[in-house]
XYZ file of C-alpha atoms in Angstrom:
475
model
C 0.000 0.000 0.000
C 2.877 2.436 1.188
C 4.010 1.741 -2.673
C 1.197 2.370 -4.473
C 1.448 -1.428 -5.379
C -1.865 -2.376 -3.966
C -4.519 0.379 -3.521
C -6.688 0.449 -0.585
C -9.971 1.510 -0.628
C -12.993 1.644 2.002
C -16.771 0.527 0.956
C -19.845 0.814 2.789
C -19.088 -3.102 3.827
C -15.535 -3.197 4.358
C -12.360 -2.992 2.888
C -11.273 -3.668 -0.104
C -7.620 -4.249 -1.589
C -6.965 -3.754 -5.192
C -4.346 -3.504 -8.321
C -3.764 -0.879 -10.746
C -4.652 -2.285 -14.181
C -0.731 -2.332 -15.514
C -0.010 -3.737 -12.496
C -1.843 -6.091 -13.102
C -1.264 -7.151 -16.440
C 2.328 -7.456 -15.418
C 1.466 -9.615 -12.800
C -0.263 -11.809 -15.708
C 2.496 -11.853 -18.285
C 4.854 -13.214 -15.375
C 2.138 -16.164 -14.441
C 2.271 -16.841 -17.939
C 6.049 -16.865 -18.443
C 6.592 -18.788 -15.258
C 3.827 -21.194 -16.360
C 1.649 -21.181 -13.079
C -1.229 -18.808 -15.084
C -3.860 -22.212 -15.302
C -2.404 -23.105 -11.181
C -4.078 -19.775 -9.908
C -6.863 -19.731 -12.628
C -7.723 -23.087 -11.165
C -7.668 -22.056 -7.423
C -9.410 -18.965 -8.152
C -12.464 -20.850 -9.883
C -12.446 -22.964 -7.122
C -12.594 -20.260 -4.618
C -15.515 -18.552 -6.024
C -17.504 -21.558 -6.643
C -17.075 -22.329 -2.832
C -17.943 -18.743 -2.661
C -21.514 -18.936 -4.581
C -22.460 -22.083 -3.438
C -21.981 -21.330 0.232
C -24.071 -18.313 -1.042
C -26.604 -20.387 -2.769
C -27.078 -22.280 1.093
C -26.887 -19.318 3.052
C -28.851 -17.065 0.988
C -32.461 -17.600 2.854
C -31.896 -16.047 5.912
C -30.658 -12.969 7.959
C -27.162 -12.604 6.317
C -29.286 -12.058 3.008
C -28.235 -8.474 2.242
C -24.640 -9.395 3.026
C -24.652 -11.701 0.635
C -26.053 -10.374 -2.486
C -24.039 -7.352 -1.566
C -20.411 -9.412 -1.866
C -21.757 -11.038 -4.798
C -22.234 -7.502 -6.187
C -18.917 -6.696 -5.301
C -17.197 -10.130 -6.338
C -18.653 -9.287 -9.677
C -15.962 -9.258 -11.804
C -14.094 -12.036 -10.566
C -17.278 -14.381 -10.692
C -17.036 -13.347 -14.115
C -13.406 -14.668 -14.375
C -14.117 -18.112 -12.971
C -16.784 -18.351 -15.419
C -14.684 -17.200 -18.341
C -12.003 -19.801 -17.184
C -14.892 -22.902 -16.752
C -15.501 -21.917 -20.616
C -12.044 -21.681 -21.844
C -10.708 -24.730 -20.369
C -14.546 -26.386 -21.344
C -14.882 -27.162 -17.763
C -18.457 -27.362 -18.002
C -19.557 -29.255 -14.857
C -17.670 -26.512 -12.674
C -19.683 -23.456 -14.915
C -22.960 -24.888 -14.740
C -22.606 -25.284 -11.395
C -21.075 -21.952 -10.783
C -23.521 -19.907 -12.729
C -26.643 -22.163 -11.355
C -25.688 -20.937 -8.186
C -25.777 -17.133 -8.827
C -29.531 -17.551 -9.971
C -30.597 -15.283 -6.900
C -27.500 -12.797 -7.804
C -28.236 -12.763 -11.753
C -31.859 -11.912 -10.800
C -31.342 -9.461 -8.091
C -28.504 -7.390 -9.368
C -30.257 -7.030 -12.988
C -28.390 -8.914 -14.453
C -31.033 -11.697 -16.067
C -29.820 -11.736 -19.432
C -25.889 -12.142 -18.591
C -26.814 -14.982 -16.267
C -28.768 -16.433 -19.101
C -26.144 -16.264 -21.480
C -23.585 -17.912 -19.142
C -25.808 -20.798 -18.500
C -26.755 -21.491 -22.397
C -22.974 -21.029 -22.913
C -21.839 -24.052 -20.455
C -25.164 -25.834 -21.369
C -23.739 -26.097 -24.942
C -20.682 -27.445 -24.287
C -21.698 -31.125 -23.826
C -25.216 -33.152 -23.227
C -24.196 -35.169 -20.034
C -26.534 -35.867 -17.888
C -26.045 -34.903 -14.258
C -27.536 -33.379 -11.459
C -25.350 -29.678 -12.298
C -26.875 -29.832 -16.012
C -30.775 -30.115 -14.225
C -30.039 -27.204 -11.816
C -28.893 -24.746 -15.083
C -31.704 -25.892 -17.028
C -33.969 -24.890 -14.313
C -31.755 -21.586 -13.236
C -32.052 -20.841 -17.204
C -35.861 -21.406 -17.453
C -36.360 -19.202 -14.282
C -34.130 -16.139 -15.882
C -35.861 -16.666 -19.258
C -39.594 -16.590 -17.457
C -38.029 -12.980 -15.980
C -37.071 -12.051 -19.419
C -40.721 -12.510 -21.058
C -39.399 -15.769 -22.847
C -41.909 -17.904 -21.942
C -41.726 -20.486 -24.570
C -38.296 -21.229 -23.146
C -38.649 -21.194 -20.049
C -41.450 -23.906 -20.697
C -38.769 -25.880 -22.741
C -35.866 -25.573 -20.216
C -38.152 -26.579 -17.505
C -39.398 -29.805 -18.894
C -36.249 -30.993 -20.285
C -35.147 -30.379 -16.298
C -37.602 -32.404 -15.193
C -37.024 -35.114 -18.127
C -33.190 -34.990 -17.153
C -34.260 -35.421 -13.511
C -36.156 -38.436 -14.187
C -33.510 -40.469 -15.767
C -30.689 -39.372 -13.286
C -33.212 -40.384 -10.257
C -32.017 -37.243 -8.379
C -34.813 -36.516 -5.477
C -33.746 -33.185 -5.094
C -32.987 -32.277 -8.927
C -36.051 -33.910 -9.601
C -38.026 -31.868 -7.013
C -36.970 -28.479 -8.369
C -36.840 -29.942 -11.944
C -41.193 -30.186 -11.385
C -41.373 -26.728 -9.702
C -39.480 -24.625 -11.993
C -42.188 -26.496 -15.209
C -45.332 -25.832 -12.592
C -43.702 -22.304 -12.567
C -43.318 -22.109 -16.378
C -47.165 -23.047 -16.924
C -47.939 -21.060 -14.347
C -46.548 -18.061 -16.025
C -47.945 -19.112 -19.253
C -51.238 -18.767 -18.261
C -51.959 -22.789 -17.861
C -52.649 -22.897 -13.941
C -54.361 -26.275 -13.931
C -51.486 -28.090 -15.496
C -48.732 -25.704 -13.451
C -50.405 -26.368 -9.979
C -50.526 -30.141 -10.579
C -46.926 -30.173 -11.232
C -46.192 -27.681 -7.985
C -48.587 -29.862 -5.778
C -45.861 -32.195 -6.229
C -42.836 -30.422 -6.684
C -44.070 -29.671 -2.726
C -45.154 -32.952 -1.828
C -41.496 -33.468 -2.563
C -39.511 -31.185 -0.997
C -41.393 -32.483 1.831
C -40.813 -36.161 1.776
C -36.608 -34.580 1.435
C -37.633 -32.474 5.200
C -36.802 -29.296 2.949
C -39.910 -27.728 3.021
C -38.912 -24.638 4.795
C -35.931 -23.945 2.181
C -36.458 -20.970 -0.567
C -37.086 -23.231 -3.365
C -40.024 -24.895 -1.678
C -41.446 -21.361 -0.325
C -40.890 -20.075 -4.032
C -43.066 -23.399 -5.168
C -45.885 -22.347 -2.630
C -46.246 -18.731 -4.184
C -46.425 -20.024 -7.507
C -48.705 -22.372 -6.182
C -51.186 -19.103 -4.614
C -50.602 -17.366 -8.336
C -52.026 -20.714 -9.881
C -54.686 -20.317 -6.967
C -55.497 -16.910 -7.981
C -55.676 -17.609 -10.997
C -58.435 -20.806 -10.847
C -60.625 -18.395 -8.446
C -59.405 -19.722 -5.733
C -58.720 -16.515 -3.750
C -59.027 -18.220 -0.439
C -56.403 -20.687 -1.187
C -53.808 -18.503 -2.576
C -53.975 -16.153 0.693
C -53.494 -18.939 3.188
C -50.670 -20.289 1.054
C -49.312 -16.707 1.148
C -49.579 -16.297 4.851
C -48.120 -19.996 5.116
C -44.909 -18.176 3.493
C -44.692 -15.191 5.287
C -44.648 -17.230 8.363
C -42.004 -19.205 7.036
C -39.788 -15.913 6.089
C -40.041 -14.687 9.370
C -38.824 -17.710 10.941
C -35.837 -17.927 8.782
C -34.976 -13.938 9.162
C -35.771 -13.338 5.074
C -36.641 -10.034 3.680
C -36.426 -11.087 -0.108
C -38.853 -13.504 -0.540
C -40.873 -12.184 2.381
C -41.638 -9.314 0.092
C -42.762 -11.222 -2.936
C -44.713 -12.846 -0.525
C -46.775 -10.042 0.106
C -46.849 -8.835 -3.280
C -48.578 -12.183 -4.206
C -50.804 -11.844 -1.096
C -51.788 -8.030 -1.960
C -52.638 -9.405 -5.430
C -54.922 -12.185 -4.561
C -56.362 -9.718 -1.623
C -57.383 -7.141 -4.345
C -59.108 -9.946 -6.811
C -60.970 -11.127 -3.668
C -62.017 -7.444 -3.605
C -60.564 -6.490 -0.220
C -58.759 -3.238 -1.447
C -58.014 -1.911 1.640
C -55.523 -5.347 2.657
C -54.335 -5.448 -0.966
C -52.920 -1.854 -0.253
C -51.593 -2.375 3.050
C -49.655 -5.259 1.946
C -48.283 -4.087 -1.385
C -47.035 -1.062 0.089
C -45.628 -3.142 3.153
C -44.233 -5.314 0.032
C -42.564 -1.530 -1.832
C -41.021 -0.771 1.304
C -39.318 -4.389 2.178
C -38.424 -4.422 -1.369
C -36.891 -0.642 -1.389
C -34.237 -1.706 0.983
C -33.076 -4.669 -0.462
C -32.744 -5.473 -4.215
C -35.877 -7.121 -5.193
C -37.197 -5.685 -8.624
C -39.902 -8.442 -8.787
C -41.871 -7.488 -5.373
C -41.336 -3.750 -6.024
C -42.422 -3.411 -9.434
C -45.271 -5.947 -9.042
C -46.310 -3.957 -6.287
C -46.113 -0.860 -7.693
C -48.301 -2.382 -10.719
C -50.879 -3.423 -8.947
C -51.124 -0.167 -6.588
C -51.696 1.922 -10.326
C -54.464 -0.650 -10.540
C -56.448 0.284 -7.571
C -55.567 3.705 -7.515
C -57.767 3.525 -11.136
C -60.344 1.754 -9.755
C -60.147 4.046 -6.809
C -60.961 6.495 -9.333
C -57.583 8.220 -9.455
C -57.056 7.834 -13.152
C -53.930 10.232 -12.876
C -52.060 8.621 -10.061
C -52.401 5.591 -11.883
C -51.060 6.238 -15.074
C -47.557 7.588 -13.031
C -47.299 4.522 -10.844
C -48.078 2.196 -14.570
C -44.800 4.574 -15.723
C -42.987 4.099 -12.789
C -43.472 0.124 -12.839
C -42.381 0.461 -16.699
C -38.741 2.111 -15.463
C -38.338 -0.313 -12.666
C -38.478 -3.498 -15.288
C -36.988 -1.510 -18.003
C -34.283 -0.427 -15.035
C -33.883 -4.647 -14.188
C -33.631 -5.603 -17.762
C -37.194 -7.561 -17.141
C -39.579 -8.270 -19.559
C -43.214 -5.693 -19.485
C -46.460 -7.221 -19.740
C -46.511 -8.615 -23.449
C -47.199 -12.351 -22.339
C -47.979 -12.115 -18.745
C -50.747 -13.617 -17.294
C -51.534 -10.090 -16.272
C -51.682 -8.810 -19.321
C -55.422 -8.340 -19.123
C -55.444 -6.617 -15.905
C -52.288 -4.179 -17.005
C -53.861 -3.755 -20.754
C -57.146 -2.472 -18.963
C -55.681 -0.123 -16.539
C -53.991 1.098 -19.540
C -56.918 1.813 -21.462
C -59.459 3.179 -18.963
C -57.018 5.662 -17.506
C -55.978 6.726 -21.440
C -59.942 7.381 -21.704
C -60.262 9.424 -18.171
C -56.943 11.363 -19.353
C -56.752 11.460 -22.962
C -54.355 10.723 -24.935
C -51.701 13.665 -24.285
C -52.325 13.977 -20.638
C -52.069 9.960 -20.372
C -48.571 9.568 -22.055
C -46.736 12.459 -19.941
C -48.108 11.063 -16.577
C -46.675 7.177 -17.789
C -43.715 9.119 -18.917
C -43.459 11.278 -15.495
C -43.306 7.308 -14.114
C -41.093 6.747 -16.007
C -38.401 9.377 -15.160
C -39.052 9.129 -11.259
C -35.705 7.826 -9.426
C -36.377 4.973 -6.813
C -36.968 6.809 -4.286
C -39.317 8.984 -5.871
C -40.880 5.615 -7.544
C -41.323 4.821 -4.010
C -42.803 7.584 -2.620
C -45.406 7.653 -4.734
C -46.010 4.069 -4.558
C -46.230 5.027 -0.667
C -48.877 7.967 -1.075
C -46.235 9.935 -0.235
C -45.853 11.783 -3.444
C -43.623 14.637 -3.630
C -44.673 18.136 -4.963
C -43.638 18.778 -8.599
C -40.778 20.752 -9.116
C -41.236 24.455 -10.248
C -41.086 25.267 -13.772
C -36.822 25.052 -14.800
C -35.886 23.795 -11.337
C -34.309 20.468 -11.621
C -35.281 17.621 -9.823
C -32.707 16.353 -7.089
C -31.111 12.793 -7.437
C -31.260 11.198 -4.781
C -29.434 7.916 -3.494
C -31.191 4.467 -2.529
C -31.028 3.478 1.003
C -27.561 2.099 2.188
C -26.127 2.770 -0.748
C -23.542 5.929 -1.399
C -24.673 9.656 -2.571
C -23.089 10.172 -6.058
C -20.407 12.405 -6.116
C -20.361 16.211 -7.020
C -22.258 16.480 -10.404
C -21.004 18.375 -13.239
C -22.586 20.710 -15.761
C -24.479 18.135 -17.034
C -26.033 17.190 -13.482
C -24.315 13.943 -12.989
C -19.935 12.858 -11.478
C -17.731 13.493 -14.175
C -16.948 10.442 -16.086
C -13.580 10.519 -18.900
C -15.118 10.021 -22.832
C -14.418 6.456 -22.522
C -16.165 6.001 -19.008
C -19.230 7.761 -20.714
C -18.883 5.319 -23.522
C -18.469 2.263 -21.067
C -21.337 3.560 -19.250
C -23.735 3.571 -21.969
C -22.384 0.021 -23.403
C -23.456 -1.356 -19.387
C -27.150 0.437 -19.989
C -27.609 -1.809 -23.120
C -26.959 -5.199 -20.865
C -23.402 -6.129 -22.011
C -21.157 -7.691 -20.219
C -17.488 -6.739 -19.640
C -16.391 -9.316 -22.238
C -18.747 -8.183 -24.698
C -17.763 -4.268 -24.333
C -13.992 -4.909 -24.585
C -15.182 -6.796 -28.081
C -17.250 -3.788 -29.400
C -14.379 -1.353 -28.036
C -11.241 -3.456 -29.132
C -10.173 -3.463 -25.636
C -8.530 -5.771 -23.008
C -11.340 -7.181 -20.930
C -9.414 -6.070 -17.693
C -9.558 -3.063 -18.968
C -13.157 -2.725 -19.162
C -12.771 -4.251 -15.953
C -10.956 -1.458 -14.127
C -13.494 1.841 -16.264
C -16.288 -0.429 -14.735
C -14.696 -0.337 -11.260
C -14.058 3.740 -11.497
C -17.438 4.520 -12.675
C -19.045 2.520 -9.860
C -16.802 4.859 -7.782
C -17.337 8.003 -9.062
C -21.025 7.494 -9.258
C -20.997 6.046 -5.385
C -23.066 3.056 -6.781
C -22.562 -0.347 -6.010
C -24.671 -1.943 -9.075
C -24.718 -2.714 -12.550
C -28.453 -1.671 -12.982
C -27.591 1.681 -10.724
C -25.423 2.785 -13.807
C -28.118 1.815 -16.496
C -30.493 3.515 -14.413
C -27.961 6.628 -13.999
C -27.219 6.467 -18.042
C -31.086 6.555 -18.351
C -31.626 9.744 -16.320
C -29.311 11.549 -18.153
C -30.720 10.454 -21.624
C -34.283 12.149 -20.524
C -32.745 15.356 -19.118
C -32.107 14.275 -15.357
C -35.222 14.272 -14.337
């Protein structure tokens, strides 16, 4: 440190050690030259899928933040191991690795890399084995998020196929919920509760059935309820999970929980609950990094602010559920099972608005931050700003405030850290950027690694959301 050699630097969870970037390529070209390069390579894959799978267990409980927020910053060299599983065609090690950052891949907005690291080491060889089940089923689950339902319905059943044959218990468990899931989101609730009455009936004969997996089958299970007209069912099944969350310390889940209980509340016509519990569900998910819960929530709050009669409020919180997916890199509404409920809120607040006064209350959604998001979510609503004044940024919970903005109301980034920036709000990866900008990957690496920095963000999706702002004027 005293040298310069190794830079030390303090985060919000601790500290962190790191190289300068031609300090670290030297270090490279002597591994190479000394011919212990694939040694460390080797150790370092092995640390980090110790790392994600001790994760992967540990997730569903107390430590929950602290976990997805090393995974966040462990980012990059996740990345690494993955990119060494893939050169060296180590597939059982990659599926295995990248099956176990499902949660991470989902929660840090990053669906679509996750995706296309588990198609990559899926397509290195057909074996069959318990790792290849769990990346199918990881896969289908990030391709559900991603509005590709078709394959998550494929994934899923060739899981559950796999499963079969291999005579895996557990594999074959979650194999049968992530297809009920599929179905589920496809709109077929009789076949995808048949499968997840089950998929449940087996994770209890295996005495897991307090685990996530099995608390994720049983709100899948009250969607599929919902669904049928079985209101009654899907709210004790959603109470039966909340209870379960608050045993095991979990905030995640506990907040899709209520999400899914608001929803069935508010077909059962109880609007009063259904509010209560989807805000309860915004402000579990506002702490923690759960897109799904918050912009579900916020969804469905639009829809009974409209049939509440506030046709205006509505359309904003529609808008401000739009930027939250758009934000994640999840899909909208286009084959949803909601569709119908989210194409009719659409419509009946266009006709109380009209058309012009519709589209710049979705688009004033749109362009609220997440705290504003929030606070309207919340009924707490702030007052619009005057005429020229510019709306203040302002920083999620727990997280940094940005750094001093510049004339352009946002931390100075170099040309190329602009560039980078915008590259990371399309939903490439590191790899991918140094490709389109003829670049060493490390070096892409390191811009990433000062942006986050400069910005005072800790996320991926926190810089597409930043890139975002700017693009419609910083508001």
């Amino acid at each position: 440190v005293e040298k310069s050699i190794v830079l030390r630097e303090e985060t919000p969870d601790g500290l962190r050690f790191r190289l300068l970037t031609t300090l670290r390529a030297y270090g490279e070209e002597w591994l190479r030259t000394l011919g212990e390069e694939r040694t460390l390579l080797r150790r370092h894959r092995d640390y980090y899928l110790r790392l994600a799978e001790q994760a992967q267990r540990d997730w569903f409980g107390p430590e929950q933040l602290g976990w997805l927020r090393r995974l966040e910053r462990e980012h990059a060299n996740l990345s690494a191991a993955l990119d060494f599983c893939l050169e060296a065609a180590q597939n059982h090690a990659g599926m295995r690795l990248a099956a176990a950052l499902r949660f991470h891949w989902l929660h840090s907005g990053r669906a679509a890399e996750g995706r296309r690291w588990l198609e990559r080491c899926l397509a290195l060889t057909a074996w069959v084995t318990a790792p290849r089940v769990r990346a199918l089923g990881a896969c289908a689950l990030l391709a559900g998020h991603q509005g590709d339902l078709d394959a998550a319905a494929r994934l899923s059943g060739l899981g559950r196929e796999l499963a079969e044959r291999l005579g895996d218990p557990l594999a074959l468990a979650q194999a049968t919920h992530h297809e009920g899931a599929a179905a589920v989101s496809g709109g077929d609730a009789e076949r995808g509760a048949a499968l997840l009455e089950e998929a449940l009936a087996r994770y209890g004969a295996l005495g897991v059935a307090d685990h996530a997996d099995a608390v994720l089958a049983r709100l899948a299970l009250a969607v599929a309820a919902d669904l049928r007209g079985d209101t009654d069912g899907a709210i004790e099944l959603c109470r039966a999970g909340l209870v379960i969350c608050r045993e095991r310390g979990d905030s995640l889940l506990q907040a899709y929980a209520l999400y899914v209980l608001a929803r069935a509340e508010w077909t059962a016509g109880d609007g009063a609950r259904a509010t209560a519990h989807a805000r309860d569900a915004v402000r579990l998910a506002r702490d923690l990094p759960d897109p799904v819960a918050l912009a579900g929530a916020v969804e469905l709050l639009a829809w009974i602010a409209e049939t509440d009669g506030g046709a205006e409020r509505a359309a904003v919180l529609l808008g401000a559920a739009h930027g939250l997916r758009r934000a994640y890199g999840f899909a909208g509404m286009s084959r949803s099972v909601l569709l119908a409920h989210h194409q009719g809120c659409l419509q009946r607040t266009r006709r109380a608005l009209g058309q012009s006064a519709h589209e710049a209350a979705f688009q004033r959604g749109g362009d609220l931050s997440l705290e504003q998001a929030v606070a309207w979510a919340l009924g707490q609503a702030p007052r619009r700003p005057a005429p020229g004044r510019p709306t203040p940024r302002q920083a999620t919970p727990g997280r940094p405030t940005p750094g001093p903005p510049d004339r352009h109301g946002g931390p100075p980034l170099s040309p190329r850290e602009s560039q980078v920036a915008e590259l990371v709000a399309e939903g490439l990866s590191n790899r991918q950027i140094a490709e389109r900008l003829s670049v060493a990957k490390r070096t892409v690496d390191a811009h990433v690694e000062h942006i986050l920095t400069k910005l005072g963000f800790s996320s991926r999706t926190r810089i597409a959301a930043w890139v975002i702002e700017r693009r419609n004027g910083g508001r």
